[in-house]
Short mmCIF file of C-alpha atoms and ligand atoms in Angstrom, two decimals:
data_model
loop_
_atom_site.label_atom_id
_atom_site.label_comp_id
_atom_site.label_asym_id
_atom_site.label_seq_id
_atom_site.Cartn_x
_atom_site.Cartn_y
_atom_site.Cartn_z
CA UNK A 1 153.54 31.42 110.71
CA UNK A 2 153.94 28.18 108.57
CA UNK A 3 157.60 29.63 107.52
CA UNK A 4 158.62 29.13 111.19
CA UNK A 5 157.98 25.35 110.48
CA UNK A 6 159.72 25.25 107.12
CA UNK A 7 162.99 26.54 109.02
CA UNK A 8 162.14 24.29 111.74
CA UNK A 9 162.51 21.82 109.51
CA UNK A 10 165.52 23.11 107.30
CA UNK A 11 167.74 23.40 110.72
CA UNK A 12 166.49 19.68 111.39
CA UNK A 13 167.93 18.51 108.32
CA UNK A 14 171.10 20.31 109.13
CA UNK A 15 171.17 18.50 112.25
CA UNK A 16 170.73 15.27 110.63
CA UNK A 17 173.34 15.81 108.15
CA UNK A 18 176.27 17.01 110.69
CA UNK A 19 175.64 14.46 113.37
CA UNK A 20 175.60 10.48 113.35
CA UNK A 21 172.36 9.38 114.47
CA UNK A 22 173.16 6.47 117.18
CA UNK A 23 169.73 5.98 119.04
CA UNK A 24 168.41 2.68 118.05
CA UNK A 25 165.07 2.96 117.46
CA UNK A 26 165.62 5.71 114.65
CA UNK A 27 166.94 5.07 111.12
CA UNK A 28 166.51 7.26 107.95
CA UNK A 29 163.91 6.37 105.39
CA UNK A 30 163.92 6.33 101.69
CA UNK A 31 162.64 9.00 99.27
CA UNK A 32 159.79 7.07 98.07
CA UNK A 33 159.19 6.42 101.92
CA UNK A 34 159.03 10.05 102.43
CA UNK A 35 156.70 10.43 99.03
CA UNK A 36 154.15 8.44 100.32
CA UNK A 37 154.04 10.18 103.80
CA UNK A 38 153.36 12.93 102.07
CA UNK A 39 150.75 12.59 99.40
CA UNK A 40 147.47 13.65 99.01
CA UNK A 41 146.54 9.78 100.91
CA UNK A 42 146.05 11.87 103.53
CA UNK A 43 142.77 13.56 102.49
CA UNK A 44 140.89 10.43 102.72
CA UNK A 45 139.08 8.28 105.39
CA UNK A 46 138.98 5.14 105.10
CA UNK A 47 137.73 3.20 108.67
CA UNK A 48 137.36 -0.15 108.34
CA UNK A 49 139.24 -2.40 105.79
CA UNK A 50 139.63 -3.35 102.75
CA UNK A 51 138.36 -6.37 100.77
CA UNK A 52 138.95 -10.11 101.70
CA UNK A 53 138.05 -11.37 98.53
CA UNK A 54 140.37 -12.05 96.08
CA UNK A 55 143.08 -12.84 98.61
CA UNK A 56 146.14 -13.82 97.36
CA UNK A 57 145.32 -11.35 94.04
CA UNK A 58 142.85 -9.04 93.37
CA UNK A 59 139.81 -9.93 91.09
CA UNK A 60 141.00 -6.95 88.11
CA UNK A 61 137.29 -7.41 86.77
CA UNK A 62 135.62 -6.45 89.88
CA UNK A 63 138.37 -3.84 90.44
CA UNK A 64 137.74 -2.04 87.05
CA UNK A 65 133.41 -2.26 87.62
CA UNK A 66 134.21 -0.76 90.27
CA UNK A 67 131.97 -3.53 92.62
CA UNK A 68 134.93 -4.38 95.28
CA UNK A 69 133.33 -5.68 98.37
CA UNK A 70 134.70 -3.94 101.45
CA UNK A 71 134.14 -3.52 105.35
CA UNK A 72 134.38 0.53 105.64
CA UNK A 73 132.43 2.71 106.41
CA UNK A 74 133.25 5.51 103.80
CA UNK A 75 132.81 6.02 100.08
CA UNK A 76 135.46 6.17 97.31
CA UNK A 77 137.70 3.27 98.46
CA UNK A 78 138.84 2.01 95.34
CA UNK A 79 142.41 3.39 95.28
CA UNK A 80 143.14 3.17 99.29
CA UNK A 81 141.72 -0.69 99.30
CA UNK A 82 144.45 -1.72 97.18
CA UNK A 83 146.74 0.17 98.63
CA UNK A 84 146.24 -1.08 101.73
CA UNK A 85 145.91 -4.66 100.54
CA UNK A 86 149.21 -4.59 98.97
CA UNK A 87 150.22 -3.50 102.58
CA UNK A 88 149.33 -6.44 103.96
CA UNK A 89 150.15 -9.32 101.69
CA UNK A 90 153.29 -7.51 101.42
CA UNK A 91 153.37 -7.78 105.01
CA UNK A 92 152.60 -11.67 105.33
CA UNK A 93 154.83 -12.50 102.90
CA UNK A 94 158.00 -10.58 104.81
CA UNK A 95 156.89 -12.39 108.22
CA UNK A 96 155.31 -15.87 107.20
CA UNK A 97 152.12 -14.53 108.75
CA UNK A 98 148.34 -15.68 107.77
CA UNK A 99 146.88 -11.80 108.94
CA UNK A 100 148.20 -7.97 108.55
CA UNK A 101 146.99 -5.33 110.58
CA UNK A 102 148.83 -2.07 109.20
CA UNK A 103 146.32 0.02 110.62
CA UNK A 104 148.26 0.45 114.08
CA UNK A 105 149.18 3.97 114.34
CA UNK A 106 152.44 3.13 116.70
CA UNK A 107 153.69 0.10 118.28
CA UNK A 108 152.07 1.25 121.70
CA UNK A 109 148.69 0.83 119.87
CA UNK A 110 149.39 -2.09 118.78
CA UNK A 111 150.48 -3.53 122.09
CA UNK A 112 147.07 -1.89 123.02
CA UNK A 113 144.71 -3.75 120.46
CA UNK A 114 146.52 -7.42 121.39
CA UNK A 115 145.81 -7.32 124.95
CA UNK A 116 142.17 -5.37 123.94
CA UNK A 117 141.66 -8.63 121.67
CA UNK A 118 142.62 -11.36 123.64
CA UNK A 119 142.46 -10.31 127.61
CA UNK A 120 139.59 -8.98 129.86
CA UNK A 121 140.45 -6.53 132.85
CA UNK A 122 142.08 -8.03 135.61
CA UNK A 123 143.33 -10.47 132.96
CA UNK A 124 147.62 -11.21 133.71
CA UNK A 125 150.53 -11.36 131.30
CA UNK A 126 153.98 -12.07 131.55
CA UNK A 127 155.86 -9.79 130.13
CA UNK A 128 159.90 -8.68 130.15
CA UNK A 129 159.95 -6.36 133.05
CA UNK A 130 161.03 -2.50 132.25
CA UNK A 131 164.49 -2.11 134.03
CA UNK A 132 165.03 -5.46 132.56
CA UNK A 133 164.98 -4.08 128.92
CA UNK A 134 161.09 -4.52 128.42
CA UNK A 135 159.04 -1.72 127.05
CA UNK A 136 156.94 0.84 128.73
CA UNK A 137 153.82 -1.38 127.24
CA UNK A 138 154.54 -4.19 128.94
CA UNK A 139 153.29 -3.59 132.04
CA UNK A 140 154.82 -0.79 133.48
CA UNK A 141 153.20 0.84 136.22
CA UNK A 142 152.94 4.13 134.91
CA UNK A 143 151.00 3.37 131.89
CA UNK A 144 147.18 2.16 131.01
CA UNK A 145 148.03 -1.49 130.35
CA UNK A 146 149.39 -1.70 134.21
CA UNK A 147 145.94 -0.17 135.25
CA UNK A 148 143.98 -2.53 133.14
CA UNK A 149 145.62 -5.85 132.96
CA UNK A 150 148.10 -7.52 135.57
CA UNK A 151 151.45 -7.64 134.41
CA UNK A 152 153.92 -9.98 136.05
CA UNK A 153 157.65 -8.89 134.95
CA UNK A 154 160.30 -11.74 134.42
CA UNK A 155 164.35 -10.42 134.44
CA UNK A 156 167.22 -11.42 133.00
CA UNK A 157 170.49 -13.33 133.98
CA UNK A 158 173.67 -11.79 135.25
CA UNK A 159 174.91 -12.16 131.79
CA UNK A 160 172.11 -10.79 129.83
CA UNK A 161 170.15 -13.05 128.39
CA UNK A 162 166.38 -13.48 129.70
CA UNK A 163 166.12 -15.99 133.18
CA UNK A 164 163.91 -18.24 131.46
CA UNK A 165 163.78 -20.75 134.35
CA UNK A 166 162.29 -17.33 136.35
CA UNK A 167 159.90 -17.05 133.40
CA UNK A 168 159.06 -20.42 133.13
CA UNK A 169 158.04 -20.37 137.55
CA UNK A 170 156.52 -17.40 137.15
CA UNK A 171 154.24 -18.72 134.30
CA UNK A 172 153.26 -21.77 136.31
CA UNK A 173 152.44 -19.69 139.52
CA UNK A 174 150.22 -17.34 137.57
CA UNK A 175 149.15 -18.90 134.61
CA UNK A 176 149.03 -16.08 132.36
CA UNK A 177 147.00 -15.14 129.26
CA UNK A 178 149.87 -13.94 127.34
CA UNK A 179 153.29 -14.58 127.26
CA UNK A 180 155.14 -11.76 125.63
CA UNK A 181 158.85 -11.94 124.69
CA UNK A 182 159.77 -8.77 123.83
CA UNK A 183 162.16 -5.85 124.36
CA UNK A 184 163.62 -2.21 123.92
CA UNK A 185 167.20 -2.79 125.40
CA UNK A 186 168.21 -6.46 125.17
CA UNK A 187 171.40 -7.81 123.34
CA UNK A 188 170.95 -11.20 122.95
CA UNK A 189 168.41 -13.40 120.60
CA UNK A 190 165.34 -14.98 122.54
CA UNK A 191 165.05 -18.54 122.67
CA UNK A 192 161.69 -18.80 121.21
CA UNK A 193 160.88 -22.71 121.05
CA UNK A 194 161.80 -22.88 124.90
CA UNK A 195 159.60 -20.46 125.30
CA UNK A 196 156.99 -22.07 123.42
CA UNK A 197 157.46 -24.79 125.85
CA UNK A 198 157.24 -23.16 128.79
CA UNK A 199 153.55 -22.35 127.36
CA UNK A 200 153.08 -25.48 126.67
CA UNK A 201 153.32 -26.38 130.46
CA UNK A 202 150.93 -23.29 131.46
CA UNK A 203 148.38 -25.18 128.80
CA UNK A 204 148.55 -28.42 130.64
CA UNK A 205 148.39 -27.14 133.71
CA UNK A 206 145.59 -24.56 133.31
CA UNK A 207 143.99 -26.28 130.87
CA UNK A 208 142.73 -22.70 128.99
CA UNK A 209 144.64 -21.21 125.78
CA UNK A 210 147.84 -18.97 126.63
CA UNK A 211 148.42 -16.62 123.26
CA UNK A 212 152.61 -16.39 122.47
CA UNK A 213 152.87 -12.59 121.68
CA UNK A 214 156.28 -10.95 120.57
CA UNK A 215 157.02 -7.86 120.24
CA UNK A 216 159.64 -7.50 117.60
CA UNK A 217 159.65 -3.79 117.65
CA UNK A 218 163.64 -3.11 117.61
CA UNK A 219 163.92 -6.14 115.30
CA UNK A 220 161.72 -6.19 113.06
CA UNK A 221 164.27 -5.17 110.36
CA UNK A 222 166.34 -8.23 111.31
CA UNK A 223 164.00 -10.72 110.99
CA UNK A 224 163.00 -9.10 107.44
CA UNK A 225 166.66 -9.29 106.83
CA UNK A 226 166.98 -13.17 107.53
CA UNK A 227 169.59 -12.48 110.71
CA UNK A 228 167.56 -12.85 113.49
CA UNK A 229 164.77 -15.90 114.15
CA UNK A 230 161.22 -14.85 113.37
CA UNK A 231 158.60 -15.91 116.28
CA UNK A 232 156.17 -16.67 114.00
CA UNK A 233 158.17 -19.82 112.84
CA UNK A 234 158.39 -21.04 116.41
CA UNK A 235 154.94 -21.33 117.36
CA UNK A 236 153.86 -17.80 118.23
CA UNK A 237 150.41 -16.30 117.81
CA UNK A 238 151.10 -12.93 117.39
CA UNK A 239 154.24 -10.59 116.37
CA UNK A 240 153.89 -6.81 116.92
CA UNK A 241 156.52 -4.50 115.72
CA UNK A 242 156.81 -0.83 114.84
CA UNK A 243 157.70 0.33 111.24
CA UNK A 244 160.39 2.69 112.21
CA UNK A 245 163.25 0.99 113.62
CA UNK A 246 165.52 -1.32 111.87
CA UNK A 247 162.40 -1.92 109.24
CA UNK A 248 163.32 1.43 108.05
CA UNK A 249 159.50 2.16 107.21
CA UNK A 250 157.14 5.13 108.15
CA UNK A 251 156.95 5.81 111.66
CA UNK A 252 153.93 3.15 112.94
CA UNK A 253 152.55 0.13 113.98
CA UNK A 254 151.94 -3.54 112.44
CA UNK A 255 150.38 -7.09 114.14
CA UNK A 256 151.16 -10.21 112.42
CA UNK A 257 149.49 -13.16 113.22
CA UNK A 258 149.10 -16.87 112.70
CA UNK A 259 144.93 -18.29 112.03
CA UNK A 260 142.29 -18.03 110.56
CA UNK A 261 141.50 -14.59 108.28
CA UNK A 262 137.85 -13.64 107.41
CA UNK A 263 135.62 -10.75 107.55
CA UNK A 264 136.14 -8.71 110.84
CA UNK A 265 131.92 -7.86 110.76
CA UNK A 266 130.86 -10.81 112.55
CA UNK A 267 132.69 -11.55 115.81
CA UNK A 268 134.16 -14.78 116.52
CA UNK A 269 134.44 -17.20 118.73
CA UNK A 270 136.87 -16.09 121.58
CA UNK A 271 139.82 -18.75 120.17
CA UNK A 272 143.24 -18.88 119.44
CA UNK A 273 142.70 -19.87 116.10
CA UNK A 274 140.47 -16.83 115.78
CA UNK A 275 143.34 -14.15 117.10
CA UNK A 276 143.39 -12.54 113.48
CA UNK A 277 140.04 -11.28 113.10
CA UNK A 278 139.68 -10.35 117.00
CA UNK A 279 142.60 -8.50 116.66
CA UNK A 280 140.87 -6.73 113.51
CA UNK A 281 138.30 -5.93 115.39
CA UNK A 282 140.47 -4.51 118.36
CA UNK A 283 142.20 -2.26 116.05
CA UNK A 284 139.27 -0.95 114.31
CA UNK A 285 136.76 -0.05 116.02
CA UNK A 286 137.96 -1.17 119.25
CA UNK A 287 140.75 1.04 119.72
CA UNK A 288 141.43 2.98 116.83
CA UNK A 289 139.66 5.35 114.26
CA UNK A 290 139.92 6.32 110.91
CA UNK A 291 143.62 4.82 109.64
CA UNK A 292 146.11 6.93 107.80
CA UNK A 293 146.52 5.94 104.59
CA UNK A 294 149.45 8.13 103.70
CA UNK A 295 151.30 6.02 106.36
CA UNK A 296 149.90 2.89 105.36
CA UNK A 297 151.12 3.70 101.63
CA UNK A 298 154.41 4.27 102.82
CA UNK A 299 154.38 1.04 105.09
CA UNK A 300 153.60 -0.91 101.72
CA UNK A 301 156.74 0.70 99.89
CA UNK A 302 159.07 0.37 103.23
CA UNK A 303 157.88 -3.36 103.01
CA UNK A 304 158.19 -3.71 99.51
CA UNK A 305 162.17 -2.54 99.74
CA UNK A 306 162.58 -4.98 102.46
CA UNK A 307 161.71 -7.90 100.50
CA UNK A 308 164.65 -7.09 98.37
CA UNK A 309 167.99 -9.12 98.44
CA UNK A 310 170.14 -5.22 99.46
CA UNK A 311 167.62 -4.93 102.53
CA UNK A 312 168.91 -8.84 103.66
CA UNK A 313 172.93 -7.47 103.41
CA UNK A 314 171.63 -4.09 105.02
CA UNK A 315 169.99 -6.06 108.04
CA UNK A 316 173.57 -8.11 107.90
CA UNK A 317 175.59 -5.15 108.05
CA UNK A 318 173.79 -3.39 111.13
CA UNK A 319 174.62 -6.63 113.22
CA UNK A 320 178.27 -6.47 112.04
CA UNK A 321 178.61 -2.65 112.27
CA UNK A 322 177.42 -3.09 115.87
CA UNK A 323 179.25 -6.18 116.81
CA UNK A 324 182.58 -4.35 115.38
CA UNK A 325 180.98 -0.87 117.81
CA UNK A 326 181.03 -3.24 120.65
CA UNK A 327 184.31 -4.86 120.10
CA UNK A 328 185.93 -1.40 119.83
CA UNK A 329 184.51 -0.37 122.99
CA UNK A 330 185.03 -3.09 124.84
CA UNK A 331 189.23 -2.16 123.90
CA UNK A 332 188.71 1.36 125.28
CA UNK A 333 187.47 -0.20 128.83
CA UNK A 334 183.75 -0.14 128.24
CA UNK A 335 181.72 -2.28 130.34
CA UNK A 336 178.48 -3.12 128.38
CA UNK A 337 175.69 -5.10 129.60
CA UNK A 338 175.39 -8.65 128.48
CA UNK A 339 179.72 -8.00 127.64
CA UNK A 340 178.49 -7.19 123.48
CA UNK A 341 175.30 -7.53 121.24
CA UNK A 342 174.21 -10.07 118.86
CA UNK A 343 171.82 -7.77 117.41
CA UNK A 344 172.05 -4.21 116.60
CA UNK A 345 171.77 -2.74 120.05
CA UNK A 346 174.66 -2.03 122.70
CA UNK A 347 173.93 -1.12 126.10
CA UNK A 348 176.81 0.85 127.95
CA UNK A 349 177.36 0.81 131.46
CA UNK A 350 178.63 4.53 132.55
CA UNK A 351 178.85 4.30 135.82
CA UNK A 352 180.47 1.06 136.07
CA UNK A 353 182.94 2.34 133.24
CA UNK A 354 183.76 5.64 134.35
CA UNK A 355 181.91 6.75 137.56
CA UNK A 356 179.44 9.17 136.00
CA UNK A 357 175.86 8.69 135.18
CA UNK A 358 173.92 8.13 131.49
CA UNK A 359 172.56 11.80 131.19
CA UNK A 360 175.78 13.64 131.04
CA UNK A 361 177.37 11.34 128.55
CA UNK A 362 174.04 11.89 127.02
CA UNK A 363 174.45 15.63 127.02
CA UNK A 364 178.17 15.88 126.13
CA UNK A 365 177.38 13.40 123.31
CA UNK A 366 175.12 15.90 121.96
CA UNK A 367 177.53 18.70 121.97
CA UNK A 368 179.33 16.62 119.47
CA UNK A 369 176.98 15.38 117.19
CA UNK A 370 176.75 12.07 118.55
CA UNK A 371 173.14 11.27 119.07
CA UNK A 372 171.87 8.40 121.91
CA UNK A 373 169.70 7.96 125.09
CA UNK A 374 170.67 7.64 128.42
CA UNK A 375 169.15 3.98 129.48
CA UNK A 376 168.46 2.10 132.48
CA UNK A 377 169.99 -1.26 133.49
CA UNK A 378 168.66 -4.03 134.97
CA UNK A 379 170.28 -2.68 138.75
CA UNK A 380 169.09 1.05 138.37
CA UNK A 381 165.84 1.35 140.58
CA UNK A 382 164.79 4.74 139.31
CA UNK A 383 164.59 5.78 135.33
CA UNK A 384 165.31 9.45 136.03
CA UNK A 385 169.10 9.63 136.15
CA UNK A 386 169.72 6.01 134.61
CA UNK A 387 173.14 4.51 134.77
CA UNK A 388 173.53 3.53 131.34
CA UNK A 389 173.40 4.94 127.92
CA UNK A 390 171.65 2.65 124.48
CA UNK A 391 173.02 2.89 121.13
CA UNK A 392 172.64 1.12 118.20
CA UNK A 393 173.69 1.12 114.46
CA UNK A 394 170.64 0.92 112.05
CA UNK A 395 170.88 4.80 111.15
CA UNK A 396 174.31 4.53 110.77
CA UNK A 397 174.16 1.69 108.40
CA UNK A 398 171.93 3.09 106.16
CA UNK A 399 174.04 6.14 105.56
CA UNK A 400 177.12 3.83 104.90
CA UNK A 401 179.48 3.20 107.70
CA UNK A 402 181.29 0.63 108.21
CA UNK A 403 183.60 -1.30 110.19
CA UNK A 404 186.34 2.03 109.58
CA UNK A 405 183.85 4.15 110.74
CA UNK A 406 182.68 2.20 114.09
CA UNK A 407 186.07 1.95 115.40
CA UNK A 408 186.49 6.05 114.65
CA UNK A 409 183.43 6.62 116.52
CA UNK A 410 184.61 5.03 119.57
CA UNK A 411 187.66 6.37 119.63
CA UNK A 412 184.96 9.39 119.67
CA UNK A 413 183.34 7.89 123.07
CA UNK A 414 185.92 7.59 124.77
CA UNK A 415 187.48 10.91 124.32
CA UNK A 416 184.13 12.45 125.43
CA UNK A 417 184.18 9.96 128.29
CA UNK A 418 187.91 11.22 129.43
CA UNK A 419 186.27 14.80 128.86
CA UNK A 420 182.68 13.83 131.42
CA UNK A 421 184.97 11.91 133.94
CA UNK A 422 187.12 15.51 134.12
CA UNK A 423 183.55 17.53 133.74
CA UNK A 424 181.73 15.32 136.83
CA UNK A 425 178.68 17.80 135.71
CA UNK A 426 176.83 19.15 133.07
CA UNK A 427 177.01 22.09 134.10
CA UNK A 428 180.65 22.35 133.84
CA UNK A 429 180.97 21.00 130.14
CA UNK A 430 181.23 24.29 129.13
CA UNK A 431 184.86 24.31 130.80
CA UNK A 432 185.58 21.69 127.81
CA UNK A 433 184.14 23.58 124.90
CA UNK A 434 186.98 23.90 122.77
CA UNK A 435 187.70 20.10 123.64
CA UNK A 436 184.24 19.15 122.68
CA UNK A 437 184.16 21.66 119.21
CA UNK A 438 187.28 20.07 118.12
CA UNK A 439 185.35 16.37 118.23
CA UNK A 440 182.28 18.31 116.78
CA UNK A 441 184.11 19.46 113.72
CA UNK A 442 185.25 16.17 113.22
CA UNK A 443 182.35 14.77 113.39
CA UNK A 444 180.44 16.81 110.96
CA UNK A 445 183.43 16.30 108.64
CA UNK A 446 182.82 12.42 108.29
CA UNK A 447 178.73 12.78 108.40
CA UNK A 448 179.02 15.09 105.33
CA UNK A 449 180.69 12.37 103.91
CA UNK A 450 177.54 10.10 104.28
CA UNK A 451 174.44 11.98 102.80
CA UNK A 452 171.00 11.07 104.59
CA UNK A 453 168.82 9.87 101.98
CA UNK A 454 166.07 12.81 100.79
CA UNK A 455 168.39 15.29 102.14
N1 DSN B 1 160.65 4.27 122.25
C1 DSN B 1 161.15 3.09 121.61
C2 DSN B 1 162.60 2.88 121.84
O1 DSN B 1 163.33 3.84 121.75
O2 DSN B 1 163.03 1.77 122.09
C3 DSN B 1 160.37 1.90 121.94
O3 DSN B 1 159.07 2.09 121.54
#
């Protein structure tokens, strides 16, 4: 029955309303996001892409005879080609990238398509490795990319930041393909030119082409915003992100890269310079079908708000909101990895803090309206019960909280901390229920006072 979707879907807004969304990867979009995502874009197939002439414009003679060269394999393009065009010059001009893929339908696809471009099986990469703060993607063992390619995993330092002199012997021993700096629970801000480098050194000592990939999922937003360095302006190939995350777009995928652009028909020669149009051809037909258009629509308007000057002071106010978060907790005996955040993610350390695991401050966090993931750390050896919990402040931020606000919510934390250490269980948080109500209702009464936009 479709109504049992439609309340579905009413009780999920309720939920989003009366509880402070704290996982990092999630933020709430705009209306005309959520327009896009749903129009009638979704009827139509459109695989392949969309012209390459007329690039930076569009030729508005050809456009109105209606004789708009294209690479797809369906009829009645006209509309979703310039949609999809203003995708990606929107796209290039965000990132300082040459090429646009917007066709990815996640961030694990794109991952996918780079390595599908660039590597053959058997081929190795050096990649962040998972407990490190890496993503699933990169390697881990559990997942096709371990069973295809051979990922070597580099760690980070006691104090957070990546052990680039580990990275930099690990890339001489095994002269990888691809270097990939990228992450789903690191606090500090890569040092891209060093590692630029350190491929520099695998060139001369290989002597064969090593492609810089980074995957700016969790930061994409950042970059847009002009706080955080973009890869692409230190020498790196290819940038992969989601839309989702701090970019505050449709949920999805994007590559960026640096070389030449031309039509993806006729396959190139297997060069660096070439990355754009193999990773065209990766995407579509390599690893992907028919793209959704309804998502690439909404892409275009996500990046289209970010290349406004509020989306810069939005990107700037995540990174303070979080750095106040951190700050706050650090006061109520906290112990987070890497001691804080220079981006928008924190990374606590339960077990070090308060002698109970991630998943039941997880669970009790719930109860309150508090939303976040329990999280591995660099130490834990097995994902299932993690030690840690990751949190971040792009949802927040875009409903409006501020500095007030962060050091409310950990005054929050730490009372449900006091209330796990006493629990030791989840199944005895029901022992605290009035406890845990009384934070709920508080809760609820300062989300009201932030509306989610399109609710
Ligand atoms: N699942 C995402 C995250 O939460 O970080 C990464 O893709």
């Amino acid at each position: 029955m479709e109504d049992s979707v439609f309340d579905l879907i009413d009780q999920e807004k309720i939920r989003q309303s009366e509880g402070l969304e704290l996982i990092p990867s999630e933020n709430y979009v705009s209306e005309n996001v959520l327009k896009a995502m749903g129009s009638i874009l979704t009827n139509k197939y459109s695989e392949g892409y969309p012209s390459f002439e007329g690039i930076p414009g569009w030729d508005e003679e050809k456009i109105a005879k209606k004789i708009l060269p294209n690479y797809r394999y369906y009829g009645g393009q006209v509309n979703v080609d310039r949609i999809e065009r203003l995708a990606i010059d929107r796209a290039c001009e965000l990132f300082h990238a040459d090429h646009a893929n917007v066709q990815p339908h996640s961030g694990a696809q794109a991952n996918t398509a780079v390595y599908y471009a660039w590597l053959n099986p058997g081929d190795t990469v050096l990649g962040m490795s998972l407990p490190a703060g890496g993503h699933l993607t990169h390697g881990a063992k559990v997942t096709m990319s371990a069973h295809v390619w051979n990922f070597i995993g580099y760690g980070v330092t006691d104090d957070g930041d990546i052990d680039y002199d580990e990275m930099e012997s690990l890339a001489l021993e095994y002269q990888p393909k691809i270097i990939l700096v990228g992450f789903s629970a690191f606090m500090k801000i890569p040092d891209f030119a060093r590692v630029a480098k350190i491929r520099d050194k695998v060139v001369k000592k290989s002597g064969q082409e090593v492609l810089l990939m980074a995957d700016m999922a969790h930061v994409a937003g950042l970059i847009a915003g002009g706080v955080h360095p973009n890869p692409l302006d230190y020498g790196f190939d290819v940038m992969t992100t989601t839309t989702h995350k701090t970019l505050r777009g449709p949920r999805g995928g994007l590559i960026l890269s640096k070389g030449n652009v031309a039509s993806p028909l006729k396959r190139p020669e297997h060069k660096l310079e070439n990355i754009p149009i193999l990773i065209d051809r990766a995407v579509f037909p390599g690893t992907q079908g028919g793209p959704l258009e309804h998502i690439i629509a909404a892409k275009a308007v996500a990046f289209g708000e970010a290349q406004k000057p509020e989306f810069a002071e939005y990107a700037t106010s995540i990174v303070d909101n979080a750095k106040t978060l951190a700050t706050e907790l650090i006061k109520l005996d906290f112990i987070l990895q890497g001691d804080g955040t220079d981006n928008h993610l924190i990374l606590i350390d339960v077990m070090e803090s308060f002698g109970f695991d991630g998943k039941l401050y997880e669970r009790a966090l719930d109860m309150v309206g508090l939303t976040l993931n329990a999280n591995s750390l660099p130490r834990d050896e097995a994902a299932f019960r993690p030690s840690g919990v990751r949190l971040g402040t792009p949802a927040i931020t875009t409903r409006g909280l501020g500095s007030k606000e962060m050091k409310q919510l950990a005054l929050w934390m730490k009372k449900v901390a006091d209330i796990c250490k006493e629990a030791g269980s989840e199944d005895n948080l029901s022992k605290f229920s009035a406890e845990l109500e009384t934070i709920r209702a508080e809760v609820r009464d300062l989300a009201l006072k932030f509306p989610v936009p399109g609710i």
